[in-house]
Amino acid sequence: MPDLVIGSRRASPQRALRATGLLVGLALTAFIVAWFIYRRSVAYDVPSGEPVAAPIVLEQTAGAGVRLRWADASLAFLGNLTVLRTQGEPFAIGAAQGRLLAARLPAMADALAPSIDALAGNGGWLGGLTAGMRKDWRLRFIDDGVTEPHRRALAGLTRGAAASGVRLAYAEALRGAAVLDVGLPAPWTAEVQTRNLTRALTVVAPQPASERLWVGRSFAAPGLGDGGEAAAAPVVTIAHPTGRQAWAGVGWAGLTGVVTGVNAAGLVVTVHPTRTRDVRSARGAMPIALLARDVLEECADLDAAIKKIETTPTLGAAAYVVIDGARGHWAVIDRSPTRVGVRRDPTVRAVGDVLGSTAFADDPENDRQRRTSASVARAERADRLAQTAPPDVAEVAALLRDRRSLADEGLAPGHRSAVDDVAAAHVVVIDPGSLQMWVGDGLGAGARLRGFDLRHELRGEGDRPIPPADLAADPADDQAEAVRAARRELRAARKAWRTGARARAAEAVARALALAPNLPEAVLLAGTFADGRGDRAGAVAAWARWFELGADDPGLAATLRAAVTP
């Protein structure tokens, strides 16, 4: 009877199968279209260009020693320092670095990768499968804020490396340029607690009976995957960009920006990366280190530098310390993506990792840094020492080598409140008035400081460079290598603990304590692991020992003090 009702249809398996096929086809088409849209959204346009087809040759000249020459660039070695001299357009300068420093780039890329990978977050059940997609999506706008000259420098870096047989993807180089802005500490480093990749200190001290200033600088990157060890083989770059100011910078292989530098006009720029609430990875703005390079290349005085930084929104947050060596004035420009504060000729003479401008007084991230970071006590100690004008460069070096507390008590080697940071990737002293520079060629500030004549290197004054005398290593500094070795064990311990290998983690901590028994970081981790194993008595004993050594993590000290108080 139902078959006789007008409008009814007989069930057809073929019709249902056809409808299902159409739905599957539409879904597949939509997925393919969405995939191509996604891939285009997260891809970066790579500038064109090829490096000069020239071999790398050994060159020996009178007064310059032995060096490697490639086209218009050269590479020389001074102890543990590498000196790159280059010139030309941005692509040529980047290509020179890639071509001559290619062997160092993979280790640096591996060290940076965990800080970029951490941006993917957890991701839930499918976190492991979609981590790469989430990371790419959050970084899709990174190249929008990078100007064409910097993009060309990064392209030159990758193609120069390729000419030397080393593969470095353009996306990898671009993200590496932004790691100081948005990167997160590797999960197996102690910096997870402070959420900062770096520790930086700049000291600006007057010279006696003069308007000239001394500049002392220490920069570390302990939050990187290797604790900053790949960055701790300093590269001194002396660049003569076409049509711009010549400059000298101290950094690492693959750094196309600047974190510590001085130009031919005697303008010094140092960068102190930090975190503020308005920093977002999904934004297109200028990376902080690339902006510092622009300041050196474009500005000849303090006012021009301040204006440049004030008017350029940045991807990350940082305090820029700018010293006008020719005029004896300086300023701290605190910059975040949406806010800026300027302090001209401040009374404090040391700058750490906290933004001191009133523009950031209500920023929760900056406030957390002020309350929980050992950098505050470190900067206060340096400021106190710098209030007395150092008579010579040896006294500036002695200031950077200080290992005492605010109460003038000795600190254990590796203590994070000490002015001398054993984790430092580079330590530099600059006299911008005379354009002389000294760069440490070993671990921490206690290493030998080698002199550079920047009048000749940047201005071409004199027939040949006449560098100032080197400063001898500090004979009292004999623990730096032991502390670094102990920190390697601590990173291995945290990795093992994260994977559930608790016995292996305990062994690594024991090795760290054998290498550096008084390293606060090792004693603290021993207590944390003991507490995690349920050994409360062992944990309390270790934490009590940590307080005896001088707690170097104010954030944790407030939490653990109650645990060790009877």
XYZ file of C-alpha atoms in Angstrom:
566
model
C 0.000 0.000 0.000
C 2.807 2.552 0.773
C 4.079 2.085 -2.796
C 0.802 3.554 -4.110
C 1.079 6.810 -2.116
C 1.821 9.731 -4.431
C 5.338 11.154 -3.894
C 6.809 8.175 -2.094
C 10.047 6.600 -3.334
C 11.375 3.118 -3.145
C 14.569 2.811 -1.041
C 17.695 2.676 -3.255
C 21.092 1.493 -1.948
C 22.785 3.089 -4.955
C 21.294 6.490 -4.125
C 22.482 6.321 -0.489
C 25.939 5.236 -1.573
C 26.123 8.087 -4.067
C 25.124 10.627 -1.417
C 27.715 9.261 0.986
C 30.360 9.477 -1.710
C 29.449 13.082 -2.441
C 29.713 13.983 1.247
C 33.104 12.287 1.563
C 34.313 14.036 -1.594
C 33.152 17.419 -0.347
C 34.819 16.837 3.026
C 38.054 15.747 1.352
C 37.992 18.742 -0.993
C 37.384 21.103 1.930
C 40.277 19.521 3.831
C 42.647 19.836 0.870
C 41.658 23.469 0.281
C 42.039 24.258 3.998
C 45.421 22.518 4.062
C 46.765 24.583 1.165
C 45.410 27.780 2.721
C 47.089 26.843 6.008
C 50.409 26.025 4.315
C 50.345 29.338 2.459
C 49.525 31.194 5.683
C 52.474 29.734 7.600
C 55.017 29.945 4.754
C 57.510 32.797 4.481
C 58.521 34.496 1.238
C 62.269 34.034 0.792
C 64.256 36.862 -0.855
C 66.258 35.958 -3.934
C 69.999 36.155 -4.363
C 73.090 33.985 -4.508
C 76.428 34.486 -2.727
C 79.584 35.222 -4.666
C 81.076 32.054 -6.143
C 84.491 32.397 -4.545
C 86.596 29.900 -2.596
C 87.685 30.290 1.004
C 91.448 30.751 1.035
C 94.115 31.067 3.703
C 95.647 34.521 3.841
C 98.649 35.798 5.759
C 99.500 39.489 5.782
C 101.911 41.611 7.781
C 100.266 42.950 10.927
C 97.036 41.005 10.388
C 98.279 37.489 11.039
C 96.689 34.396 9.538
C 93.040 34.497 8.532
C 90.528 32.993 6.153
C 89.397 35.116 3.231
C 86.160 34.805 1.260
C 85.323 37.498 -1.298
C 85.368 40.812 0.651
C 85.057 39.129 4.060
C 87.591 37.542 6.394
C 87.642 35.398 9.506
C 90.410 35.537 12.134
C 90.925 33.766 15.447
C 92.122 35.283 18.718
C 92.232 32.628 21.387
C 88.607 31.533 21.821
C 87.318 34.558 19.915
C 86.296 34.545 16.276
C 86.531 37.859 14.438
C 84.412 38.296 11.312
C 85.091 41.316 9.126
C 82.558 41.964 6.402
C 81.084 44.698 4.234
C 78.523 45.442 1.551
C 74.772 45.075 1.214
C 72.736 43.151 3.807
C 72.691 39.987 1.681
C 76.489 40.038 1.319
C 77.013 40.564 5.058
C 74.673 37.681 5.870
C 76.275 35.473 3.238
C 79.743 36.134 4.681
C 78.599 34.962 8.090
C 76.942 31.853 6.650
C 79.905 31.010 4.431
C 82.668 31.507 7.032
C 80.813 30.336 10.161
C 78.818 27.489 8.614
C 80.341 24.811 10.856
C 78.946 26.528 13.980
C 75.414 27.096 12.751
C 73.948 23.596 13.397
C 74.893 23.629 17.096
C 73.387 27.092 17.519
C 70.210 26.092 15.679
C 69.864 23.014 17.907
C 70.247 25.208 20.999
C 67.553 27.631 19.810
C 65.067 24.996 18.636
C 63.607 23.979 22.055
C 62.790 27.618 22.838
C 60.800 27.898 19.613
C 59.244 24.428 19.920
C 57.958 25.314 23.395
C 55.594 27.846 21.798
C 53.430 24.944 20.622
C 52.293 24.285 24.194
C 50.828 20.990 25.389
C 48.028 20.447 22.881
C 46.105 17.739 24.749
C 45.653 14.178 23.447
C 46.964 14.924 19.958
C 49.666 17.303 21.188
C 52.563 15.330 19.762
C 50.953 14.988 16.333
C 49.977 18.640 15.958
C 52.849 20.406 17.750
C 54.517 21.470 14.510
C 51.273 22.842 13.100
C 50.515 24.807 16.273
C 54.023 26.264 16.330
C 53.851 27.256 12.658
C 50.446 28.874 13.160
C 51.566 30.936 16.149
C 54.612 32.172 14.243
C 52.848 32.863 10.948
C 53.231 36.650 11.196
C 56.890 36.724 12.253
C 58.191 37.873 8.865
C 55.616 40.674 8.555
C 57.569 42.886 10.941
C 61.019 42.135 9.500
C 62.125 44.752 6.994
C 63.459 43.796 3.587
C 67.160 44.495 4.407
C 67.003 42.143 7.389
C 65.147 39.509 5.390
C 67.867 39.709 2.762
C 70.558 39.344 5.438
C 68.835 36.190 6.713
C 68.527 34.826 3.177
C 72.226 35.522 2.646
C 73.022 33.649 5.880
C 71.190 30.516 4.719
C 72.648 30.562 1.205
C 76.156 31.265 2.443
C 75.858 28.273 4.759
C 74.567 26.142 1.873
C 77.630 27.121 -0.192
C 79.728 25.643 2.636
C 77.675 22.441 2.716
C 75.492 23.255 5.743
C 71.720 23.305 5.457
C 69.931 26.035 7.416
C 66.313 26.634 6.422
C 65.188 30.226 5.965
C 62.289 29.683 8.388
C 64.756 28.398 10.968
C 66.977 31.465 10.558
C 64.013 33.843 10.677
C 62.636 32.304 13.860
C 66.105 32.313 15.374
C 66.177 36.082 14.838
C 63.002 36.338 16.945
C 63.869 33.838 19.689
C 64.918 36.561 22.150
C 61.482 38.133 21.683
C 59.059 35.219 21.950
C 61.109 32.103 22.754
C 60.493 30.203 25.983
C 63.120 28.554 28.205
C 63.816 24.890 27.440
C 61.884 22.723 29.929
C 65.094 21.151 31.300
C 66.719 24.458 32.282
C 66.486 26.280 35.606
C 65.155 29.335 33.756
C 61.709 27.732 33.470
C 61.109 29.214 36.921
C 61.920 32.801 35.847
C 60.520 32.358 32.297
C 63.453 34.298 30.835
C 65.858 33.011 28.207
C 68.630 35.412 29.095
C 70.444 37.215 31.893
C 71.953 40.565 30.957
C 73.817 43.290 32.787
C 75.119 46.641 31.564
C 77.170 48.918 33.799
C 77.756 52.556 32.814
C 80.416 54.181 34.982
C 82.024 57.629 34.738
C 85.694 58.051 33.994
C 87.558 60.238 36.523
C 87.869 63.955 35.687
C 86.231 63.392 32.317
C 82.869 63.404 30.556
C 83.689 60.000 29.103
C 82.004 56.810 30.260
C 83.032 53.204 30.755
C 80.622 50.490 29.606
C 80.755 47.006 31.116
C 78.589 44.276 29.666
C 77.693 40.658 30.467
C 75.180 38.625 28.462
C 74.098 35.019 29.092
C 71.475 32.759 27.516
C 70.988 29.982 30.121
C 67.414 29.281 29.012
C 68.476 27.855 25.641
C 68.448 24.106 25.127
C 72.172 23.758 25.801
C 72.275 26.356 28.571
C 73.767 28.881 26.156
C 76.986 26.949 25.542
C 76.866 27.219 21.748
C 76.519 30.996 22.124
C 79.491 31.096 24.500
C 82.031 30.978 21.664
C 81.860 34.736 21.000
C 81.856 36.092 17.475
C 83.086 39.675 17.086
C 81.543 41.109 13.922
C 83.065 44.211 12.357
C 80.692 45.335 9.607
C 80.830 48.115 7.044
C 77.341 48.177 5.495
C 77.033 50.105 2.255
C 75.788 53.661 2.851
C 75.420 53.190 6.618
C 77.412 53.516 9.836
C 80.121 50.914 10.418
C 79.665 48.941 13.628
C 81.189 46.229 15.793
C 79.030 43.694 17.602
C 79.658 40.775 19.948
C 77.324 37.812 19.599
C 77.266 34.272 18.228
C 77.169 32.411 14.923
C 73.870 33.011 13.140
C 73.027 36.266 14.950
C 72.261 38.826 12.235
C 71.038 41.378 14.774
C 72.944 42.927 17.678
C 72.743 42.460 21.443
C 76.027 44.222 22.299
C 77.482 46.714 19.849
C 79.132 50.061 19.133
C 79.266 52.105 15.927
C 81.789 54.441 14.327
C 80.179 57.489 15.992
C 80.873 56.030 19.442
C 77.247 55.062 20.080
C 76.934 51.898 22.208
C 73.755 49.802 22.263
C 73.103 46.859 24.576
C 69.891 44.823 24.699
C 68.246 43.320 27.798
C 65.461 40.953 26.696
C 62.621 40.469 29.173
C 58.896 39.682 29.230
C 55.805 41.875 29.500
C 52.110 41.111 29.295
C 51.731 42.474 25.746
C 54.288 40.130 24.131
C 52.576 37.740 21.684
C 54.160 35.372 19.184
C 51.271 35.816 16.711
C 52.258 39.345 15.801
C 54.274 41.018 13.080
C 56.779 43.510 14.502
C 60.525 44.181 14.550
C 62.606 41.687 16.589
C 64.533 43.466 19.335
C 68.029 42.451 18.161
C 67.351 43.584 14.581
C 66.188 46.986 15.859
C 69.461 47.346 17.787
C 71.393 46.783 14.557
C 69.289 49.450 12.808
C 70.132 51.912 15.590
C 73.864 51.290 15.132
C 73.666 51.612 11.356
C 71.393 54.672 11.223
C 72.035 56.774 14.352
C 74.997 58.954 15.304
C 73.786 60.410 18.622
C 71.588 59.641 21.615
C 68.555 61.648 20.487
C 68.386 59.888 17.134
C 68.686 56.492 18.815
C 65.908 57.260 21.309
C 63.607 58.441 18.526
C 64.322 55.325 16.473
C 63.474 52.977 19.349
C 60.452 55.004 20.484
C 58.856 54.954 17.037
C 59.514 51.287 16.216
C 57.087 48.756 17.753
C 58.955 45.609 18.734
C 57.973 41.968 18.679
C 59.287 41.368 22.195
C 60.155 43.448 25.237
C 63.586 44.739 26.182
C 65.514 47.473 27.918
C 67.827 49.190 25.430
C 70.834 50.862 27.021
C 72.220 53.514 24.660
C 75.465 55.350 25.485
C 76.610 58.368 23.487
C 80.352 58.099 23.943
C 81.147 61.308 22.102
C 78.973 63.435 24.420
C 79.097 61.514 27.681
C 75.338 60.931 28.024
C 73.251 57.779 28.102
C 69.685 56.553 28.423
C 67.636 53.448 29.089
C 64.725 52.944 26.701
C 62.256 50.345 27.990
C 60.350 48.989 24.985
C 57.520 46.487 24.563
C 55.158 45.904 21.614
C 52.744 48.621 22.762
C 54.544 50.751 25.357
C 57.768 52.695 25.795
C 59.495 54.555 28.621
C 62.715 56.591 28.505
C 65.129 57.343 31.356
C 67.839 59.840 30.407
C 71.066 59.874 32.419
C 69.535 57.843 35.249
C 71.081 57.917 38.702
C 71.428 54.125 38.744
C 74.498 52.953 36.852
C 73.615 49.298 36.295
C 70.746 47.861 34.278
C 69.518 44.293 34.641
C 66.467 42.387 33.424
C 63.692 44.543 34.920
C 62.071 47.497 33.130
C 62.349 50.488 35.453
C 60.173 53.035 33.620
C 56.854 54.123 35.142
C 55.170 52.975 31.911
C 55.659 49.403 33.145
C 54.870 49.910 36.835
C 51.572 48.022 36.506
C 52.825 45.253 34.213
C 52.348 41.872 35.964
C 55.147 40.111 34.099
C 57.607 42.895 34.883
C 56.452 42.926 38.512
C 56.930 39.167 38.758
C 60.456 39.570 37.400
C 61.184 42.273 39.967
C 59.979 40.042 42.826
C 61.403 36.693 41.762
C 64.630 37.305 39.830
C 68.138 37.296 41.283
C 68.933 39.863 38.587
C 67.634 42.622 40.892
C 70.247 42.016 43.599
C 72.915 41.556 40.936
C 72.164 44.943 39.344
C 72.036 46.632 42.765
C 75.464 45.282 43.651
C 76.897 46.449 40.307
C 75.284 49.856 40.728
C 76.854 50.269 44.157
C 80.311 49.430 42.787
C 79.917 51.714 39.763
C 79.049 54.805 41.803
C 82.796 55.228 42.364
C 84.433 56.157 39.077
C 86.787 53.331 37.970
C 90.196 54.861 37.231
C 91.058 52.474 34.404
C 89.815 49.532 32.390
C 91.329 47.059 34.853
C 88.977 48.382 37.539
C 85.990 48.008 35.203
C 87.009 44.402 34.624
C 87.346 43.933 38.390
C 83.779 45.227 38.792
C 82.483 42.673 36.267
C 84.441 39.966 38.105
C 82.848 40.757 41.474
C 81.456 37.703 43.300
C 80.099 39.282 46.481
C 76.590 39.969 47.735
C 74.862 43.242 48.592
C 75.953 42.616 52.187
C 79.550 42.321 50.878
C 79.707 38.607 51.664
C 81.357 36.077 49.372
C 79.029 34.151 47.058
C 79.392 30.554 45.955
C 80.657 29.989 42.380
C 77.706 30.061 39.983
C 75.472 32.081 42.315
C 72.997 33.968 40.143
C 73.154 37.147 42.239
C 76.871 37.565 41.539
C 77.918 40.241 39.070
C 80.268 37.694 37.481
C 77.964 35.319 35.617
C 79.750 32.047 34.845
C 77.034 31.320 32.255
C 77.901 34.478 30.280
C 77.978 34.026 26.520
C 80.141 37.130 26.309
C 81.693 39.763 28.555
C 82.704 43.106 27.053
C 84.244 46.400 28.209
C 83.961 49.442 25.928
C 85.455 52.915 26.111
C 83.198 54.591 23.517
C 85.041 57.915 23.782
C 88.298 56.402 22.527
C 86.627 53.574 20.582
C 88.507 50.837 22.409
C 86.904 47.509 23.224
C 87.896 44.435 25.237
C 86.127 41.077 24.791
C 86.460 38.029 27.032
C 87.752 34.922 25.289
C 86.797 32.375 27.954
C 84.229 31.516 30.610
C 82.729 34.362 32.638
C 84.290 37.729 33.364
C 87.404 36.108 34.800
C 88.688 35.163 31.355
C 91.337 37.085 29.484
C 89.928 40.248 27.865
C 91.353 40.929 24.411
C 91.694 44.481 23.120
C 90.346 45.921 19.833
C 91.199 49.230 18.176
C 87.833 50.339 16.774
C 89.138 53.678 15.544
C 90.969 51.777 12.868
C 88.434 48.985 12.452
C 85.394 51.266 12.063
C 86.802 54.619 10.947
C 89.935 53.518 9.132
C 92.143 55.793 11.220
C 95.830 54.840 11.152
C 97.716 52.583 8.797
C 97.019 49.528 10.928
C 95.133 48.667 14.129
C 96.877 49.418 17.410
C 94.730 47.563 19.943
C 94.972 48.347 23.655
C 96.770 45.860 25.867
C 94.849 42.738 26.796
C 93.671 42.301 30.373
C 94.988 39.155 32.044
C 92.651 36.445 33.286
C 91.639 36.503 36.930
C 93.851 33.913 38.685
C 91.247 33.545 41.462
C 88.630 32.328 38.968
C 89.216 28.582 38.799
C 85.656 27.281 39.136
C 84.011 28.430 35.917
C 84.525 25.212 33.950
C 83.428 23.049 36.900
C 80.214 25.063 37.253
C 79.422 24.762 33.555
C 80.072 21.014 33.647
C 77.809 20.699 36.692
C 75.034 22.567 34.907
C 75.267 20.152 31.991
C 74.593 17.342 34.471
C 71.667 19.279 35.929
C 70.085 19.680 32.491
C 70.505 15.945 31.944
C 68.941 15.310 35.362
C 65.845 17.358 34.536
C 65.446 15.584 31.193
C 65.669 12.191 32.911
C 63.187 13.212 35.613
C 60.678 14.377 32.972
C 60.774 10.937 31.343
C 60.345 9.085 34.635
C 63.971 7.915 34.875
C 64.323 9.018 38.489
C 67.360 6.894 39.321
C 69.258 8.336 36.371
C 68.176 11.843 37.394
C 69.501 11.301 40.929
C 72.827 10.087 39.529
C 73.162 13.182 37.352
C 72.513 15.462 40.340
C 75.133 13.547 42.324
C 77.673 14.089 39.524
C 76.807 17.802 39.467
C 77.394 18.100 43.218
C 80.684 16.231 42.900
C 81.826 18.784 40.308
C 80.547 21.861 42.158
C 79.498 21.028 45.746
C 78.470 24.599 46.535
C 76.535 25.355 43.364
C 73.167 26.638 44.665
C 71.287 25.400 41.596
C 72.526 21.817 42.174
C 71.717 21.846 45.904
C 68.232 23.185 45.196
C 67.509 20.525 42.568
C 68.731 17.778 44.905
C 66.125 18.923 47.415
C 63.392 19.114 44.790
C 64.097 15.568 43.597
C 64.225 14.267 47.175
C 60.825 15.810 47.827
C 59.498 14.237 44.628
C 60.643 10.800 45.833
C 58.863 11.301 49.167
C 62.096 11.871 51.103
C 60.943 14.941 52.999
C 63.829 14.902 55.474
C 66.384 14.815 52.639
C 64.555 17.615 50.853
C 64.479 19.860 53.908
C 68.195 19.254 54.553
C 69.078 20.195 50.965
C 66.891 23.293 51.038
C 68.427 24.384 54.328
C 71.857 24.043 52.713
C 70.605 26.154 49.780
C 69.670 28.957 52.166
C 73.086 28.709 53.811
C 74.750 29.221 50.420
C 72.508 32.230 49.761
C 69.210 31.469 48.025
C 69.653 32.637 44.419
C 66.013 32.259 43.371
C 63.927 34.807 45.324
C 60.687 33.408 43.909
C 61.308 29.920 45.286
C 62.897 31.220 48.477
C 59.584 32.688 49.603
C 57.941 29.265 49.143
C 60.672 27.102 50.668
C 61.503 29.236 53.666
C 58.465 27.909 55.539
C 59.515 24.323 54.771
C 62.898 24.689 56.478
C 61.717 26.804 59.396
C 61.184 24.674 62.524
